[in-house]
Tab-separated table of C-alpha atoms and ligand atoms in Angstrom:
chain	number	residue	atom	x	y	z
A	15	UNK	CA	-43.169	12.527	-70.697
A	16	UNK	CA	-39.637	12.730	-70.533
A	17	UNK	CA	-39.658	16.373	-69.822
A	18	UNK	CA	-42.401	15.604	-66.871
A	19	UNK	CA	-40.073	12.973	-65.190
A	20	UNK	CA	-36.904	15.939	-65.261
A	21	UNK	CA	-39.351	18.455	-63.914
A	22	UNK	CA	-40.042	15.556	-60.993
A	23	UNK	CA	-36.709	14.846	-60.289
A	24	UNK	CA	-36.340	18.440	-58.608
A	25	UNK	CA	-34.991	21.007	-61.014
A	26	UNK	CA	-36.268	24.349	-59.511
A	27	UNK	CA	-37.136	26.086	-62.910
A	28	UNK	CA	-38.202	24.227	-66.074
A	29	UNK	CA	-37.568	25.813	-69.359
A	30	UNK	CA	-40.550	23.967	-72.037
A	31	UNK	CA	-39.541	23.999	-76.074
A	32	UNK	CA	-43.053	25.815	-76.033
A	33	UNK	CA	-41.030	28.696	-74.019
A	34	UNK	CA	-43.162	28.227	-70.844
A	35	UNK	CA	-41.153	28.597	-68.105
A	36	UNK	CA	-42.379	26.100	-64.441
A	37	UNK	CA	-40.916	27.113	-61.275
A	38	UNK	CA	-41.520	24.507	-58.051
A	39	UNK	CA	-40.133	23.006	-54.998
A	40	UNK	CA	-37.592	20.150	-55.021
A	41	UNK	CA	-40.398	17.648	-53.783
A	42	UNK	CA	-38.851	16.750	-49.907
A	43	UNK	CA	-35.724	13.401	-50.415
A	44	UNK	CA	-37.492	10.417	-48.915
A	45	UNK	CA	-35.303	9.640	-45.837
A	46	UNK	CA	-35.251	6.018	-44.610
A	47	UNK	CA	-38.217	5.424	-41.623
A	48	UNK	CA	-34.844	4.586	-39.138
A	49	UNK	CA	-32.732	7.842	-40.273
A	50	UNK	CA	-35.844	9.856	-39.321
A	51	UNK	CA	-36.108	8.320	-36.143
A	52	UNK	CA	-33.129	8.727	-35.314
A	53	UNK	CA	-32.857	12.676	-36.101
A	54	UNK	CA	-36.283	12.904	-33.902
A	55	UNK	CA	-35.117	11.473	-30.853
A	56	UNK	CA	-31.751	13.641	-31.387
A	57	UNK	CA	-33.872	16.791	-31.606
A	58	UNK	CA	-35.555	15.584	-28.387
A	59	UNK	CA	-32.626	15.074	-26.704
A	60	UNK	CA	-31.469	17.909	-27.649
A	61	UNK	CA	-34.658	19.683	-26.355
A	62	UNK	CA	-33.846	18.216	-22.950
A	63	UNK	CA	-32.179	20.681	-20.155
A	64	UNK	CA	-28.449	19.264	-19.848
A	65	UNK	CA	-27.826	19.156	-16.343
A	66	UNK	CA	-24.550	20.892	-16.580
A	67	UNK	CA	-23.646	24.271	-14.548
A	68	UNK	CA	-24.572	27.844	-15.893
A	69	UNK	CA	-20.936	28.452	-16.747
A	70	UNK	CA	-20.800	25.654	-19.390
A	71	UNK	CA	-23.890	25.571	-21.328
A	72	UNK	CA	-24.496	23.737	-23.891
A	73	UNK	CA	-23.625	26.753	-26.752
A	74	UNK	CA	-19.983	27.181	-24.151
A	75	UNK	CA	-19.595	23.477	-25.125
A	76	UNK	CA	-20.528	24.438	-28.772
A	77	UNK	CA	-18.533	27.255	-28.791
A	78	UNK	CA	-15.498	25.317	-27.636
A	79	UNK	CA	-14.576	23.616	-30.356
A	80	UNK	CA	-14.680	20.523	-28.903
A	81	UNK	CA	-15.631	17.664	-31.037
A	82	UNK	CA	-16.620	13.859	-29.939
A	83	UNK	CA	-16.567	10.515	-31.697
A	84	UNK	CA	-19.065	7.784	-31.294
A	85	UNK	CA	-17.869	4.285	-31.269
A	86	UNK	CA	-18.665	2.258	-34.449
A	87	UNK	CA	-20.180	-1.220	-34.427
A	88	UNK	CA	-16.530	-3.652	-34.152
A	89	UNK	CA	-14.638	-0.770	-32.706
A	90	UNK	CA	-12.038	-1.771	-30.924
A	91	UNK	CA	-10.918	1.455	-28.619
A	92	UNK	CA	-12.159	0.784	-25.714
A	93	UNK	CA	-11.160	-2.914	-25.581
A	94	UNK	CA	-7.663	-2.364	-26.470
A	95	UNK	CA	-7.392	0.376	-23.701
A	96	UNK	CA	-8.667	-1.629	-21.094
A	97	UNK	CA	-6.178	-4.679	-21.723
A	98	UNK	CA	-3.398	-1.614	-21.490
A	99	UNK	CA	-4.440	-0.120	-18.067
A	100	UNK	CA	-6.235	-3.261	-16.536
A	101	UNK	CA	-2.216	-4.299	-16.216
A	102	UNK	CA	0.478	-3.045	-14.476
A	103	UNK	CA	3.348	-3.596	-16.811
A	104	UNK	CA	1.325	-2.647	-19.193
A	105	UNK	CA	-0.128	0.646	-17.134
A	106	UNK	CA	3.929	0.975	-15.803
A	107	UNK	CA	5.745	0.855	-19.284
A	108	UNK	CA	2.553	3.020	-21.187
A	109	UNK	CA	2.272	5.287	-18.323
A	110	UNK	CA	-1.184	5.087	-18.157
A	111	UNK	CA	-3.850	4.987	-16.003
A	112	UNK	CA	-7.840	4.247	-15.961
A	113	UNK	CA	-9.905	6.650	-14.256
A	114	UNK	CA	-14.023	6.064	-13.662
A	115	UNK	CA	-16.827	7.058	-12.010
A	116	UNK	CA	-17.896	11.447	-12.691
A	117	UNK	CA	-16.309	12.354	-8.647
A	118	UNK	CA	-12.888	10.261	-9.225
A	119	UNK	CA	-12.668	11.948	-12.561
A	120	UNK	CA	-13.730	15.551	-11.398
A	121	UNK	CA	-11.118	15.050	-8.567
A	122	UNK	CA	-8.419	14.122	-10.721
A	123	UNK	CA	-8.772	16.689	-12.869
A	124	UNK	CA	-8.867	19.497	-10.065
A	125	UNK	CA	-5.573	18.237	-8.817
A	126	UNK	CA	-3.973	18.643	-12.355
A	127	UNK	CA	-4.041	14.869	-13.779
A	128	UNK	CA	-3.429	14.763	-17.718
A	129	UNK	CA	-6.437	13.470	-19.677
A	130	UNK	CA	-5.751	11.177	-23.109
A	131	UNK	CA	-9.288	9.994	-23.424
A	132	UNK	CA	-12.185	9.752	-22.614
A	133	UNK	CA	-15.381	6.971	-22.928
A	134	UNK	CA	-18.733	7.997	-22.248
A	135	UNK	CA	-22.253	7.177	-22.546
A	136	UNK	CA	-23.754	10.399	-22.429
A	137	UNK	CA	-22.643	13.930	-23.301
A	138	UNK	CA	-23.683	15.364	-20.164
A	139	UNK	CA	-21.156	13.915	-18.611
A	140	UNK	CA	-18.034	15.630	-20.218
A	141	UNK	CA	-19.991	18.759	-20.219
A	142	UNK	CA	-20.085	18.734	-16.548
A	143	UNK	CA	-15.797	18.579	-17.324
A	144	UNK	CA	-13.964	21.545	-17.568
A	145	UNK	CA	-13.933	22.258	-20.623
A	146	UNK	CA	-10.535	23.967	-20.629
A	147	UNK	CA	-9.127	20.355	-19.436
A	148	UNK	CA	-10.724	18.670	-22.288
A	149	UNK	CA	-8.695	20.292	-24.866
A	150	UNK	CA	-6.361	17.453	-26.772
A	151	UNK	CA	-8.631	15.196	-25.656
A	152	UNK	CA	-9.823	11.732	-27.468
A	153	UNK	CA	-13.469	11.993	-26.515
A	154	UNK	CA	-15.215	8.870	-27.303
A	155	UNK	CA	-18.957	7.888	-27.117
A	156	UNK	CA	-20.157	4.336	-27.027
A	157	UNK	CA	-22.863	2.155	-25.645
A	158	UNK	CA	-23.591	2.263	-21.638
A	159	UNK	CA	-23.604	-1.645	-21.868
A	160	UNK	CA	-19.752	-1.236	-23.254
A	161	UNK	CA	-18.574	0.370	-20.473
A	162	UNK	CA	-20.612	-1.893	-18.309
A	163	UNK	CA	-18.775	-4.753	-19.239
A	164	UNK	CA	-15.501	-3.402	-18.428
A	165	UNK	CA	-16.426	-1.526	-15.527
A	166	UNK	CA	-15.112	-2.118	-11.889
A	167	UNK	CA	-17.540	0.102	-10.288
A	168	UNK	CA	-20.734	-1.878	-8.513
A	169	UNK	CA	-23.113	0.782	-10.273
A	170	UNK	CA	-20.830	1.882	-13.832
A	171	UNK	CA	-21.042	5.693	-14.242
A	172	UNK	CA	-21.472	5.606	-17.760
A	173	UNK	CA	-17.729	7.527	-18.052
A	174	UNK	CA	-14.459	6.434	-18.156
A	175	UNK	CA	-11.032	8.364	-18.003
A	176	UNK	CA	-7.500	7.220	-19.534
A	177	UNK	CA	-4.911	9.554	-17.883
A	178	UNK	CA	-1.596	9.860	-17.583
A	179	UNK	CA	0.033	8.106	-14.546
A	180	UNK	CA	0.158	11.485	-11.966
A	181	UNK	CA	3.233	12.427	-10.800
A	182	UNK	CA	3.091	13.397	-7.054
A	183	UNK	CA	5.529	16.093	-7.336
A	184	UNK	CA	3.032	17.996	-9.981
A	185	UNK	CA	-0.023	17.321	-8.228
A	186	UNK	CA	-1.889	20.579	-6.843
A	187	UNK	CA	-3.840	18.470	-3.216
A	188	UNK	CA	-7.057	20.347	-1.954
A	189	UNK	CA	-6.125	23.337	-0.071
A	190	UNK	CA	-8.324	22.108	2.644
A	191	UNK	CA	-6.191	18.640	2.646
A	192	UNK	CA	-3.216	20.842	2.752
A	193	UNK	CA	-4.216	22.941	6.421
A	194	UNK	CA	-4.550	19.388	7.963
A	195	UNK	CA	-1.592	17.712	7.450
A	196	UNK	CA	0.154	16.502	10.100
A	197	UNK	CA	4.161	15.457	10.233
A	198	UNK	CA	3.041	11.940	9.759
A	199	UNK	CA	3.784	9.724	7.352
A	200	UNK	CA	2.967	5.876	6.576
A	201	UNK	CA	5.349	3.102	4.464
A	202	UNK	CA	2.735	0.407	3.523
A	203	UNK	CA	5.596	-2.625	3.463
A	204	UNK	CA	4.649	-5.535	1.014
A	205	UNK	CA	0.918	-5.045	0.608
A	206	UNK	CA	-0.554	-7.160	-1.576
A	207	UNK	CA	-3.840	-6.612	-0.916
A	208	UNK	CA	-5.834	-3.292	-3.173
A	209	UNK	CA	-8.674	-3.480	-0.830
A	210	UNK	CA	-6.489	-3.456	1.725
A	211	UNK	CA	-4.198	-0.543	0.386
A	212	UNK	CA	-7.126	1.407	-0.737
A	213	UNK	CA	-8.837	1.685	2.654
A	214	UNK	CA	-5.323	2.413	4.105
A	215	UNK	CA	-5.058	5.330	1.749
A	216	UNK	CA	-8.438	6.579	2.625
A	217	UNK	CA	-7.240	6.673	6.308
A	218	UNK	CA	-3.962	8.321	5.929
A	219	UNK	CA	-5.952	11.189	4.112
A	220	UNK	CA	-8.661	11.401	6.696
A	221	UNK	CA	-6.053	11.702	9.220
A	222	UNK	CA	-3.615	14.162	7.455
A	223	UNK	CA	-0.936	12.006	6.736
A	224	UNK	CA	1.654	13.742	4.183
A	225	UNK	CA	2.950	11.439	2.288
A	226	UNK	CA	2.422	7.714	1.955
A	227	UNK	CA	5.138	5.717	0.500
A	228	UNK	CA	5.032	2.315	-1.152
A	229	UNK	CA	8.170	-0.221	-0.832
A	230	UNK	CA	8.195	-2.281	-3.999
A	231	UNK	CA	6.695	-5.676	-3.681
A	232	UNK	CA	3.351	-3.596	-2.967
A	233	UNK	CA	0.479	-3.560	-5.103
A	234	UNK	CA	0.121	-0.958	-7.600
A	235	UNK	CA	-1.318	1.897	-5.966
A	236	UNK	CA	-3.448	3.321	-9.414
A	237	UNK	CA	-4.460	-0.724	-10.147
A	238	UNK	CA	-9.137	-0.306	-10.227
A	239	UNK	CA	-9.812	-1.746	-7.332
A	240	UNK	CA	-7.167	0.018	-5.142
A	241	UNK	CA	-9.004	3.059	-6.678
A	242	UNK	CA	-12.080	2.194	-6.498
A	243	UNK	CA	-11.777	1.420	-2.495
A	244	UNK	CA	-9.411	4.943	-1.982
A	245	UNK	CA	-12.636	6.620	-2.903
A	246	UNK	CA	-10.295	9.664	-4.095
A	247	UNK	CA	-7.646	9.465	-1.884
A	248	UNK	CA	-4.927	9.639	-4.763
A	249	UNK	CA	-5.750	13.102	-5.015
A	250	UNK	CA	-5.602	13.915	-1.660
A	251	UNK	CA	-2.842	12.566	-0.716
A	252	UNK	CA	0.521	12.658	-2.111
A	253	UNK	CA	1.051	8.552	-3.108
A	254	UNK	CA	4.908	7.420	-4.208
A	255	UNK	CA	4.802	4.069	-5.651
A	256	UNK	CA	7.225	1.299	-6.124
A	257	UNK	CA	10.300	3.159	-3.605
A	258	UNK	CA	13.718	0.785	-3.387
A	259	UNK	CA	14.097	0.620	0.465
A	260	UNK	CA	17.311	2.651	-0.016
A	261	UNK	CA	15.170	5.352	-1.518
A	262	UNK	CA	12.747	5.938	1.280
A	263	UNK	CA	14.495	8.160	3.888
A	264	UNK	CA	14.913	10.400	0.608
A	265	UNK	CA	11.094	11.190	0.809
A	266	UNK	CA	11.543	11.401	4.885
A	267	UNK	CA	11.620	14.895	6.271
A	268	UNK	CA	14.370	15.455	8.799
A	269	UNK	CA	14.740	13.838	12.240
A	270	UNK	CA	11.879	11.670	11.207
A	271	UNK	CA	12.084	8.389	13.666
A	272	UNK	CA	10.170	5.731	11.969
A	273	UNK	CA	7.892	3.235	14.148
A	274	UNK	CA	6.610	-0.634	13.135
A	275	UNK	CA	3.167	-1.602	13.797
A	276	UNK	CA	3.915	-4.797	15.366
A	277	UNK	CA	1.818	-7.320	16.709
A	278	UNK	CA	4.250	-8.607	18.053
A	279	UNK	CA	3.731	-12.249	19.158
A	280	UNK	CA	1.441	-13.408	21.479
A	281	UNK	CA	3.539	-12.942	24.676
A	282	UNK	CA	3.895	-9.298	24.360
A	283	UNK	CA	0.150	-9.424	24.118
A	284	UNK	CA	-0.538	-11.045	26.325
A	285	UNK	CA	2.079	-8.974	28.639
A	286	UNK	CA	0.239	-5.661	27.343
A	287	UNK	CA	-2.913	-6.413	29.149
A	288	UNK	CA	-0.775	-5.984	32.031
A	289	UNK	CA	0.305	-2.436	31.330
A	290	UNK	CA	-0.162	-0.322	28.888
A	291	UNK	CA	3.408	0.997	29.494
A	292	UNK	CA	5.025	-1.928	27.554
A	293	UNK	CA	8.168	0.107	27.660
A	294	UNK	CA	8.159	0.542	31.277
A	295	UNK	CA	9.167	-2.437	31.313
A	296	UNK	CA	12.191	-2.562	28.906
A	297	UNK	CA	10.482	-5.716	26.763
A	298	UNK	CA	11.365	-6.230	23.111
A	299	UNK	CA	9.964	-7.876	21.040
A	300	UNK	CA	9.684	-11.828	21.398
A	301	UNK	CA	8.635	-12.392	17.627
A	302	UNK	CA	11.682	-12.884	14.494
A	303	UNK	CA	10.351	-10.769	12.279
A	304	UNK	CA	9.483	-12.933	8.665
A	305	UNK	CA	12.259	-12.833	6.870
A	306	UNK	CA	11.603	-14.934	3.725
A	307	UNK	CA	13.580	-13.096	2.003
A	308	UNK	CA	16.422	-13.770	3.643
A	309	UNK	CA	15.332	-16.845	4.557
A	310	UNK	CA	15.169	-17.795	0.692
A	311	UNK	CA	19.574	-17.321	1.072
A	312	UNK	CA	20.380	-20.044	2.926
A	313	UNK	CA	21.883	-18.641	6.142
A	314	UNK	CA	19.325	-19.547	9.142
A	315	UNK	CA	18.070	-16.711	11.705
A	316	UNK	CA	19.734	-18.131	14.075
A	317	UNK	CA	23.068	-17.755	12.864
A	318	UNK	CA	22.277	-14.312	11.418
A	319	UNK	CA	20.569	-13.356	14.851
A	320	UNK	CA	24.298	-14.191	16.317
A	321	UNK	CA	26.176	-12.043	13.998
A	322	UNK	CA	23.915	-9.053	15.590
A	323	UNK	CA	21.972	-8.012	12.298
A	324	UNK	CA	18.985	-8.635	13.722
A	325	UNK	CA	17.383	-4.775	15.104
A	326	UNK	CA	16.372	-5.025	19.020
A	327	UNK	CA	13.673	-2.868	18.691
A	328	UNK	CA	12.006	-1.048	22.120
A	329	UNK	CA	8.166	-2.284	22.139
A	330	UNK	CA	5.735	0.404	22.828
A	331	UNK	CA	1.740	0.620	23.192
A	332	UNK	CA	0.084	2.805	20.505
A	333	UNK	CA	-1.141	5.141	22.888
A	334	UNK	CA	2.268	5.961	24.588
A	335	UNK	CA	4.015	9.166	23.407
A	336	UNK	CA	5.682	8.368	19.959
A	337	UNK	CA	5.246	11.658	18.006
A	338	UNK	CA	7.443	13.900	19.439
A	339	UNK	CA	9.131	14.116	16.140
A	340	UNK	CA	7.883	13.849	12.869
A	341	UNK	CA	6.858	10.033	12.911
A	342	UNK	CA	6.557	7.280	9.969
A	343	UNK	CA	4.727	4.037	10.898
A	344	UNK	CA	5.247	1.083	8.221
A	345	UNK	CA	2.525	-1.456	8.315
A	346	UNK	CA	3.352	-4.605	7.244
A	347	UNK	CA	1.997	-6.868	4.931
A	348	UNK	CA	-0.579	-9.830	5.319
A	349	UNK	CA	1.531	-12.448	4.425
A	350	UNK	CA	4.853	-11.868	5.384
A	351	UNK	CA	4.405	-9.355	7.901
A	352	UNK	CA	7.439	-6.726	7.978
A	353	UNK	CA	10.236	-6.569	6.276
A	354	UNK	CA	13.634	-6.908	7.769
A	355	UNK	CA	14.606	-3.348	6.169
A	356	UNK	CA	11.496	-1.819	8.177
A	357	UNK	CA	13.026	-2.318	11.114
A	358	UNK	CA	16.589	-1.817	10.474
A	359	UNK	CA	15.273	1.533	9.238
A	360	UNK	CA	13.271	1.730	12.611
A	361	UNK	CA	16.304	1.404	14.706
A	362	UNK	CA	18.655	4.074	12.310
A	363	UNK	CA	16.230	6.911	13.244
A	364	UNK	CA	15.120	6.133	16.674
A	365	UNK	CA	12.082	4.568	16.282
A	366	UNK	CA	10.474	1.239	17.873
A	367	UNK	CA	7.662	-1.332	17.855
A	368	UNK	CA	4.324	-0.322	18.356
A	369	UNK	CA	1.799	-2.474	19.732
A	370	UNK	CA	-2.047	-2.417	19.639
A	371	UNK	CA	-2.815	-4.581	22.700
A	372	UNK	CA	-5.586	-7.077	21.377
A	373	UNK	CA	-6.941	-9.864	23.851
A	374	UNK	CA	-5.121	-12.736	23.857
A	375	UNK	CA	-5.815	-14.984	21.391
A	376	UNK	CA	-6.149	-13.207	18.905
A	377	UNK	CA	-4.600	-13.479	15.988
A	378	UNK	CA	-2.880	-9.947	14.193
A	379	UNK	CA	-5.039	-7.278	13.165
A	380	UNK	CA	-5.507	-6.552	9.793
A	381	UNK	CA	-2.974	-4.471	8.062
A	382	UNK	CA	-5.924	-2.079	6.995
A	383	UNK	CA	-6.968	-1.958	10.555
A	384	UNK	CA	-3.827	-1.479	12.310
A	385	UNK	CA	-2.954	1.558	9.797
A	386	UNK	CA	-6.695	3.418	10.832
A	387	UNK	CA	-5.957	2.911	14.289
A	388	UNK	CA	-2.395	4.204	14.569
A	389	UNK	CA	-2.968	6.982	12.127
A	390	UNK	CA	-5.779	8.652	14.320
A	391	UNK	CA	-3.672	7.622	17.611
A	392	UNK	CA	-1.149	10.015	16.153
A	393	UNK	CA	-3.091	12.487	15.089
A	394	UNK	CA	-5.010	13.028	18.685
A	395	UNK	CA	-1.195	12.674	20.138
A	396	UNK	CA	-0.277	15.230	17.830
A	397	UNK	CA	-3.898	17.691	18.654
A	398	UNK	CA	-3.115	17.150	22.355
A	399	UNK	CA	0.539	18.876	21.826
A	400	UNK	CA	-1.213	21.574	19.664
A	401	UNK	CA	-3.533	22.283	22.406
A	402	UNK	CA	-0.627	22.106	25.625
B	509	SAM	C1	-2.110	-9.017	8.917
B	509	SAM	S1	-0.959	-8.608	10.023
B	509	SAM	C2	0.237	-9.832	9.420
B	509	SAM	C3	0.176	-10.634	9.948
B	509	SAM	C4	1.456	-11.492	9.461
B	509	SAM	N1	1.428	-12.766	9.000
B	509	SAM	C5	2.339	-11.461	11.066
B	509	SAM	O1	2.656	-12.596	11.377
B	509	SAM	O2	3.021	-10.368	10.794
B	509	SAM	C6	-0.075	-7.102	8.933
B	509	SAM	C7	0.203	-5.875	9.714
B	509	SAM	O3	-0.448	-5.074	10.254
B	509	SAM	C8	-0.043	-4.994	11.464
B	509	SAM	N2	-0.519	-5.239	12.990
B	509	SAM	C9	-1.532	-6.265	12.906
B	509	SAM	N3	-2.021	-6.106	13.925
B	509	SAM	C10	-1.230	-5.517	14.840
B	509	SAM	C11	-1.297	-5.254	16.062
B	509	SAM	N4	-1.869	-5.618	17.081
B	509	SAM	N5	-0.264	-4.052	16.416
B	509	SAM	C12	0.306	-3.552	15.757
B	509	SAM	N6	0.703	-3.692	14.319
B	509	SAM	C13	-0.919	-4.654	14.154
B	509	SAM	C14	1.668	-5.102	11.416
B	509	SAM	O4	2.321	-3.927	10.608
B	509	SAM	C15	1.350	-6.236	9.959
B	509	SAM	O5	2.738	-6.662	10.090
C-alpha cells in the first residue's frame, strides 16, 4: 500500500521490489475552483482582439519586455499619489501633475511630457500608448472603481497618468498649432476660477495665441479642473504659470503693447452706445481699479491718485484697431478685476483699455467670455491686415 501511495503521489517511474518497473503520468494537480475560473477568464481575455494599432500588436508589447503590476487588496499606491497631485502645494513641491483620460494623456506624450506612473483598469489602454514612452514608467493595474473614486471626469476613462510638471520650454507643440500662431498673447491677472481658466486656455489655443501668462494669484494651470476644462489646450499653447509682474515683460516679444480688458464702469458703457470709437472722444476710464492690495496698505486711493501714480489709459472699443504691433491682452480676475500692475504695464508699453460695450445696466462679462471675444477679434484684425 505504501508503494501504491507513493505511485499516486506522482513519481513518474517506480521500481517495485519484485523488479517490476511501472511508468505513469503524474495525476494533474487539483486546483482550487477560483484559480481555475481566473485562469479561464484570463485565457478568454487573451483571445479577445486588442484594440491597438497594428504597429503595437500584443506580441510587440510582449517583446518590449514591459511589465505591469497588479494592485493588491489594500494597496495604497493610487490613493497616496492622488492626495499629492490634487493639492497645489504638494504638486509644486513634488513637481508632479495628474492627467486623466486617453486623449489628454496621448496629447501630453506627443508634446513630450514625461510620464512617471500610469494607473489603468484595462491593459488595452496602456497598449494604445507609444511603447517607447513607457520605458521606466510604473504601470499599475487597478480596479475601475478605484479610478472612478478619484476621477474628476463625468465619465472616467479608466486611465490616469502621473507626469512630471511640464516645462513649456521643453515641450513640442503641434505643427498645425505653430503654423497658426499669431502675434497675440494673453495675460491672466488673478483669475481664480478653474473652469474659467480652462475655458480661456481653450479659446487661446483656438484663436492661435502664442503664449498664455498667468500671474501669481491665478489658480494653478495644472489643477485637475483647469485641465478638464482646457480639453488639451495645455499641450497646444505654452502656458507659463505663477509669474511675478516684474518678470512678465521678459516673456513678451519686443515692442509688444499691453492692453487691459476693462468693462470701465457704467459711464463708459453708456457712452459706448453712442459711438464705437471711444478713443475719438479721448475718453479715459472713470472707474478706479480695485486696488485691494494697495488699499490694504492703508494709503487711500485719492492720495495715491493725487501723487499721479494711477495710470491714465485711453479707452478704445474692442473692434477698433489694436493689433498693429504684437499685442498682449490682460484679463482681470472674477472678483477683483484688473490689478494696478496690469495698468502700469499697459501704460509703459503704449497700450490701452479695451472695452466690449454691453447694454447699459448689464454687469461686466464673465472673464472667459471677455477673453474669447477679444482674442477672436484680435485674430480677425490680424487676418484682415494680412489680406490687405
Ligand atoms: C467678471 S469681470 C471682473 C468684475 C470685477 N468685479 C470688476 O469690477 O472689475 C472679469 C474681467 O473680465 C473682463 N471684462 C468683463 N467685462 C468686460 C467688458 N465689457 N469689456 C472688457 N473687458 C471685460 C475684464 O478684464 C474684467 O476684469
